[in-house]
Amino acid sequence: MSSQGIAVGVVGLGAMGKGMAGSLRRSGYNVYVADVRKEAADTFVEDGGVACSSPAEVAKHCEILVSVVVNAAQTEEVLFGKNGAANAMKKGSVFVMCSTVDPNWSVALEKRLNDMGILYLDSPISGGAAKAASGEMTIMSAGTPQAYAKVGGALDAMAAKVYRLGDSAGAGSKVKIINQLLAGVHIAAAAEAMALGLREGVDAASLYEVITNSAGNSWMFENRMAHVLAADYTPLSAVDIFVKDLGLVLDTARASKFPLPLSSTAHQMFMQASTAGFGREDDSAVIKIFPGIELPGKK
C-alpha cells in the first residue's frame, strides 16, 4: 500500500514521538501532530507537517492515530480528556497505543474503543530516541487483523522490527514490560558495577573500556555508563520512567504470586534515586545512590 496522501496523526512529540513522526513524514505520509508543548508541534511544522491544537483536531484529519505519551493516565487524557480524540475519531479508524502500560489496562482499552467502532493496536515501543529518529526502533504489537490492515505500512515506516504477537490486545504490553524488567535490572547492575569500581579506585574510563570488551558487558552498561563517564545526566530516559515501569512489572507478577527478586531490588534502587531528587535525570543517575564514591565530572 502506497503511503502517499495517507494521513497519520501522532500525539506526543517527546524523545520517541518526534522521531516516529519524522519517520512517517520521510515515508510519504501526511503527518498531523499535537503535543501539550506548543513549541514541540511548531518545531515539527518547520520541517514539514501540520500542527494541531488538540488530539481531537488530529483525529478529524486522520484514520490512523499514534499515541506516544508516557503512561496509561496520559493515554486516557489523549482519548477521553478535554478535546480528546475518541469522540472525534471516525468509525473504523485505528488507535495505535505506544506507551508502557499494565497489560490488563490495554485489554480493557481495546474493548472500550471497539465498542465505539474504533480499532486498536497494543503497540509498545523500544530502542531509544536515536532509533526512533532513524526509523529503526522495535514495535511489540498485538491486535486484530482488521487493525493491522488499516494501519498498512505505517508501523514499518516507524520501525525496523514490527512483531505481531497476538490477535488481541495484551501480548504487546506483556512483552514490553518483560523487556523493561531486563532493561531496569541491567541499568541497576551496570551502575552497581561502576560504583564498585570507583570505590575500589579503578580508573572509570579504563573500567568502561575493559568491560565493554569483555563477557560482563551489556547494551545498557555500554550505553548508560557512557553517560556517567561524560557526567551528562540529561534525561533520554528518566529515573522515574523505571520507577513506573518496574512497578508495572512487579504489579503484573504480584497478581499471579510470581517472585521477581532482581526486579524488586532494582525498583527499590530507582525509588531511592527518585526520592533523593534524581527522578527527572537520566536513568543512569541511579548510580548516585551509592555512598562514598566520587563520580566523574564534566570535562
PDB file of N, CA and C in Angstrom, residues 62-114:
ATOM      1  N   CYS A  62      -7.295  12.315  10.482  1.00  0.00           N
ATOM      2  CA  CYS A  62      -6.567  11.057  10.318  1.00  0.00           C
ATOM      3  C   CYS A  62      -7.408   9.841  10.683  1.00  0.00           C
ATOM      4  N   GLU A  63      -7.190   8.749   9.973  1.00  0.00           N
ATOM      5  CA  GLU A  63      -7.816   7.485  10.338  1.00  0.00           C
ATOM      6  C   GLU A  63      -6.826   6.558  11.040  1.00  0.00           C
ATOM      7  N   ILE A  64      -5.597   7.013  11.179  1.00  0.00           N
ATOM      8  CA  ILE A  64      -4.594   6.316  11.987  1.00  0.00           C
ATOM      9  C   ILE A  64      -4.057   7.331  12.979  1.00  0.00           C
ATOM     10  N   LEU A  65      -4.191   7.050  14.266  1.00  0.00           N
ATOM     11  CA  LEU A  65      -3.695   7.958  15.294  1.00  0.00           C
ATOM     12  C   LEU A  65      -2.728   7.200  16.194  1.00  0.00           C
ATOM     13  N   VAL A  66      -1.495   7.682  16.250  1.00  0.00           N
ATOM     14  CA  VAL A  66      -0.440   7.051  17.041  1.00  0.00           C
ATOM     15  C   VAL A  66      -0.221   7.875  18.303  1.00  0.00           C
ATOM     16  N   SER A  67      -0.386   7.243  19.448  1.00  0.00           N
ATOM     17  CA  SER A  67      -0.214   7.931  20.730  1.00  0.00           C
ATOM     18  C   SER A  67       1.110   7.518  21.360  1.00  0.00           C
ATOM     19  N   VAL A  68       1.967   8.522  21.605  1.00  0.00           N
ATOM     20  CA  VAL A  68       3.301   8.248  22.150  1.00  0.00           C
ATOM     21  C   VAL A  68       3.490   9.096  23.412  1.00  0.00           C
ATOM     22  N   VAL A  69       2.706   8.793  24.419  1.00  0.00           N
ATOM     23  CA  VAL A  69       2.787   9.521  25.687  1.00  0.00           C
ATOM     24  C   VAL A  69       3.361   8.596  26.763  1.00  0.00           C
ATOM     25  N   VAL A  70       3.490   9.098  27.992  1.00  0.00           N
ATOM     26  CA  VAL A  70       4.294   8.396  28.990  1.00  0.00           C
ATOM     27  C   VAL A  70       3.605   7.177  29.573  1.00  0.00           C
ATOM     28  N   ASN A  71       2.303   7.276  29.843  1.00  0.00           N
ATOM     29  CA  ASN A  71       1.681   6.224  30.644  1.00  0.00           C
ATOM     30  C   ASN A  71       0.193   6.095  30.314  1.00  0.00           C
ATOM     31  N   ALA A  72      -0.478   5.229  31.076  1.00  0.00           N
ATOM     32  CA  ALA A  72      -1.902   4.990  30.840  1.00  0.00           C
ATOM     33  C   ALA A  72      -2.735   6.234  31.118  1.00  0.00           C
ATOM     34  N   ALA A  73      -2.399   6.960  32.173  1.00  0.00           N
ATOM     35  CA  ALA A  73      -3.180   8.156  32.515  1.00  0.00           C
ATOM     36  C   ALA A  73      -3.125   9.182  31.391  1.00  0.00           C
ATOM     37  N   GLN A  74      -1.943   9.392  30.817  1.00  0.00           N
ATOM     38  CA  GLN A  74      -1.831  10.341  29.705  1.00  0.00           C
ATOM     39  C   GLN A  74      -2.546   9.827  28.459  1.00  0.00           C
ATOM     40  N   THR A  75      -2.523   8.507  28.252  1.00  0.00           N
ATOM     41  CA  THR A  75      -3.247   7.929  27.118  1.00  0.00           C
ATOM     42  C   THR A  75      -4.745   8.157  27.277  1.00  0.00           C
ATOM     43  N   GLU A  76      -5.246   7.967  28.494  1.00  0.00           N
ATOM     44  CA  GLU A  76      -6.662   8.244  28.780  1.00  0.00           C
ATOM     45  C   GLU A  76      -6.995   9.705  28.455  1.00  0.00           C
ATOM     46  N   GLU A  77      -6.081  10.603  28.801  1.00  0.00           N
ATOM     47  CA  GLU A  77      -6.299  12.021  28.535  1.00  0.00           C
ATOM     48  C   GLU A  77      -6.325  12.292  27.031  1.00  0.00           C
ATOM     49  N   VAL A  78      -5.423  11.649  26.293  1.00  0.00           N
ATOM     50  CA  VAL A  78      -5.408  11.805  24.836  1.00  0.00           C
ATOM     51  C   VAL A  78      -6.742  11.380  24.227  1.00  0.00           C
ATOM     52  N   LEU A  79      -7.298  10.305  24.743  1.00  0.00           N
ATOM     53  CA  LEU A  79      -8.528   9.768  24.164  1.00  0.00           C
ATOM     54  C   LEU A  79      -9.791  10.421  24.706  1.00  0.00           C
ATOM     55  N   PHE A  80      -9.860  10.548  26.033  1.00  0.00           N
ATOM     56  CA  PHE A  80     -11.134  10.870  26.663  1.00  0.00           C
ATOM     57  C   PHE A  80     -11.131  12.176  27.455  1.00  0.00           C
ATOM     58  N   GLY A  81     -10.008  12.868  27.480  1.00  0.00           N
ATOM     59  CA  GLY A  81      -9.933  14.138  28.187  1.00  0.00           C
ATOM     60  C   GLY A  81     -10.593  15.256  27.389  1.00  0.00           C
ATOM     61  N   LYS A  82     -10.447  16.469  27.902  1.00  0.00           N
ATOM     62  CA  LYS A  82     -10.959  17.634  27.177  1.00  0.00           C
ATOM     63  C   LYS A  82     -10.289  17.701  25.809  1.00  0.00           C
ATOM     64  N   ASN A  83     -11.091  17.830  24.764  1.00  0.00           N
ATOM     65  CA  ASN A  83     -10.586  17.814  23.384  1.00  0.00           C
ATOM     66  C   ASN A  83      -9.863  16.515  23.061  1.00  0.00           C
ATOM     67  N   GLY A  84     -10.348  15.408  23.661  1.00  0.00           N
ATOM     68  CA  GLY A  84      -9.769  14.092  23.414  1.00  0.00           C
ATOM     69  C   GLY A  84     -10.142  13.554  22.041  1.00  0.00           C
ATOM     70  N   ALA A  85      -9.383  12.557  21.614  1.00  0.00           N
ATOM     71  CA  ALA A  85      -9.510  12.062  20.246  1.00  0.00           C
ATOM     72  C   ALA A  85     -10.684  11.119  20.037  1.00  0.00           C
ATOM     73  N   ALA A  86     -11.093  10.379  21.058  1.00  0.00           N
ATOM     74  CA  ALA A  86     -12.009   9.252  20.849  1.00  0.00           C
ATOM     75  C   ALA A  86     -13.307   9.664  20.159  1.00  0.00           C
ATOM     76  N   ASN A  87     -13.940  10.699  20.653  1.00  0.00           N
ATOM     77  CA  ASN A  87     -15.225  11.100  20.079  1.00  0.00           C
ATOM     78  C   ASN A  87     -15.093  11.720  18.699  1.00  0.00           C
ATOM     79  N   ALA A  88     -13.878  12.133  18.345  1.00  0.00           N
ATOM     80  CA  ALA A  88     -13.652  12.738  17.026  1.00  0.00           C
ATOM     81  C   ALA A  88     -13.194  11.722  15.989  1.00  0.00           C
ATOM     82  N   MET A  89     -12.816  10.513  16.435  1.00  0.00           N
ATOM     83  CA  MET A  89     -12.314   9.507  15.500  1.00  0.00           C
ATOM     84  C   MET A  89     -13.464   8.887  14.714  1.00  0.00           C
ATOM     85  N   LYS A  90     -13.239   8.702  13.420  1.00  0.00           N
ATOM     86  CA  LYS A  90     -14.250   8.066  12.571  1.00  0.00           C
ATOM     87  C   LYS A  90     -14.342   6.583  12.904  1.00  0.00           C
ATOM     88  N   LYS A  91     -15.514   6.021  12.723  1.00  0.00           N
ATOM     89  CA  LYS A  91     -15.656   4.577  12.911  1.00  0.00           C
ATOM     90  C   LYS A  91     -14.756   3.854  11.912  1.00  0.00           C
ATOM     91  N   GLY A  92     -14.058   2.844  12.393  1.00  0.00           N
ATOM     92  CA  GLY A  92     -13.115   2.136  11.537  1.00  0.00           C
ATOM     93  C   GLY A  92     -11.710   2.689  11.593  1.00  0.00           C
ATOM     94  N   SER A  93     -11.510   3.834  12.276  1.00  0.00           N
ATOM     95  CA  SER A  93     -10.168   4.368  12.492  1.00  0.00           C
ATOM     96  C   SER A  93      -9.414   3.463  13.466  1.00  0.00           C
ATOM     97  N   VAL A  94      -8.096   3.608  13.503  1.00  0.00           N
ATOM     98  CA  VAL A  94      -7.301   2.771  14.410  1.00  0.00           C
ATOM     99  C   VAL A  94      -6.468   3.646  15.329  1.00  0.00           C
ATOM    100  N   PHE A  95      -6.490   3.280  16.601  1.00  0.00           N
ATOM    101  CA  PHE A  95      -5.697   3.959  17.619  1.00  0.00           C
ATOM    102  C   PHE A  95      -4.514   3.064  17.954  1.00  0.00           C
ATOM    103  N   VAL A  96      -3.297   3.586  17.754  1.00  0.00           N
ATOM    104  CA  VAL A  96      -2.066   2.833  17.992  1.00  0.00           C
ATOM    105  C   VAL A  96      -1.454   3.325  19.304  1.00  0.00           C
ATOM    106  N   MET A  97      -1.480   2.485  20.318  1.00  0.00           N
ATOM    107  CA  MET A  97      -1.064   2.854  21.668  1.00  0.00           C
ATOM    108  C   MET A  97       0.366   2.383  21.907  1.00  0.00           C
ATOM    109  N   CYS A  98       1.303   3.334  22.077  1.00  0.00           N
ATOM    110  CA  CYS A  98       2.730   3.008  22.153  1.00  0.00           C
ATOM    111  C   CYS A  98       3.332   3.121  23.553  1.00  0.00           C
ATOM    112  N   SER A  99       2.523   3.366  24.569  1.00  0.00           N
ATOM    113  CA  SER A  99       3.040   3.549  25.924  1.00  0.00           C
ATOM    114  C   SER A  99       3.286   2.203  26.616  1.00  0.00           C
ATOM    115  N   THR A 100       4.083   2.241  27.679  1.00  0.00           N
ATOM    116  CA  THR A 100       4.276   1.066  28.521  1.00  0.00           C
ATOM    117  C   THR A 100       3.214   1.096  29.611  1.00  0.00           C
ATOM    118  N   VAL A 101       2.318   0.105  29.587  1.00  0.00           N
ATOM    119  CA  VAL A 101       1.148   0.123  30.460  1.00  0.00           C
ATOM    120  C   VAL A 101       0.892  -1.272  31.025  1.00  0.00           C
ATOM    121  N   ASP A 102       0.000  -1.332  32.001  1.00  0.00           N
ATOM    122  CA  ASP A 102      -0.490  -2.601  32.525  1.00  0.00           C
ATOM    123  C   ASP A 102      -1.208  -3.344  31.395  1.00  0.00           C
ATOM    124  N   PRO A 103      -0.819  -4.587  31.099  1.00  0.00           N
ATOM    125  CA  PRO A 103      -1.467  -5.323  30.010  1.00  0.00           C
ATOM    126  C   PRO A 103      -2.986  -5.426  30.174  1.00  0.00           C
ATOM    127  N   ASN A 104      -3.464  -5.567  31.409  1.00  0.00           N
ATOM    128  CA  ASN A 104      -4.909  -5.661  31.629  1.00  0.00           C
ATOM    129  C   ASN A 104      -5.612  -4.359  31.263  1.00  0.00           C
ATOM    130  N   TRP A 105      -4.940  -3.244  31.517  1.00  0.00           N
ATOM    131  CA  TRP A 105      -5.499  -1.946  31.122  1.00  0.00           C
ATOM    132  C   TRP A 105      -5.607  -1.865  29.609  1.00  0.00           C
ATOM    133  N   SER A 106      -4.595  -2.368  28.906  1.00  0.00           N
ATOM    134  CA  SER A 106      -4.611  -2.328  27.447  1.00  0.00           C
ATOM    135  C   SER A 106      -5.753  -3.184  26.896  1.00  0.00           C
ATOM    136  N   VAL A 107      -5.971  -4.348  27.493  1.00  0.00           N
ATOM    137  CA  VAL A 107      -7.084  -5.210  27.077  1.00  0.00           C
ATOM    138  C   VAL A 107      -8.418  -4.479  27.246  1.00  0.00           C
ATOM    139  N   ALA A 108      -8.575  -3.814  28.391  1.00  0.00           N
ATOM    140  CA  ALA A 108      -9.821  -3.089  28.661  1.00  0.00           C
ATOM    141  C   ALA A 108     -10.003  -1.919  27.690  1.00  0.00           C
ATOM    142  N   LEU A 109      -8.894  -1.250  27.346  1.00  0.00           N
ATOM    143  CA  LEU A 109      -8.998  -0.127  26.410  1.00  0.00           C
ATOM    144  C   LEU A 109      -9.413  -0.607  25.024  1.00  0.00           C
ATOM    145  N   GLU A 110      -8.899  -1.745  24.606  1.00  0.00           N
ATOM    146  CA  GLU A 110      -9.303  -2.285  23.310  1.00  0.00           C
ATOM    147  C   GLU A 110     -10.820  -2.472  23.258  1.00  0.00           C
ATOM    148  N   LYS A 111     -11.391  -3.053  24.311  1.00  0.00           N
ATOM    149  CA  LYS A 111     -12.842  -3.271  24.334  1.00  0.00           C
ATOM    150  C   LYS A 111     -13.599  -1.946  24.315  1.00  0.00           C
ATOM    151  N   ARG A 112     -13.104  -0.997  25.107  1.00  0.00           N
ATOM    152  CA  ARG A 112     -13.782   0.301  25.185  1.00  0.00           C
ATOM    153  C   ARG A 112     -13.817   0.983  23.821  1.00  0.00           C
ATOM    154  N   LEU A 113     -12.697   0.939  23.115  1.00  0.00           N
ATOM    155  CA  LEU A 113     -12.634   1.574  21.799  1.00  0.00           C
ATOM    156  C   LEU A 113     -13.418   0.776  20.765  1.00  0.00           C
ATOM    157  N   ASN A 114     -13.303  -0.548  20.813  1.00  0.00           N
ATOM    158  CA  ASN A 114     -14.074  -1.369  19.876  1.00  0.00           C
ATOM    159  C   ASN A 114     -15.567  -1.104  19.997  1.00  0.00           C
TER     160      ASN A 114
END
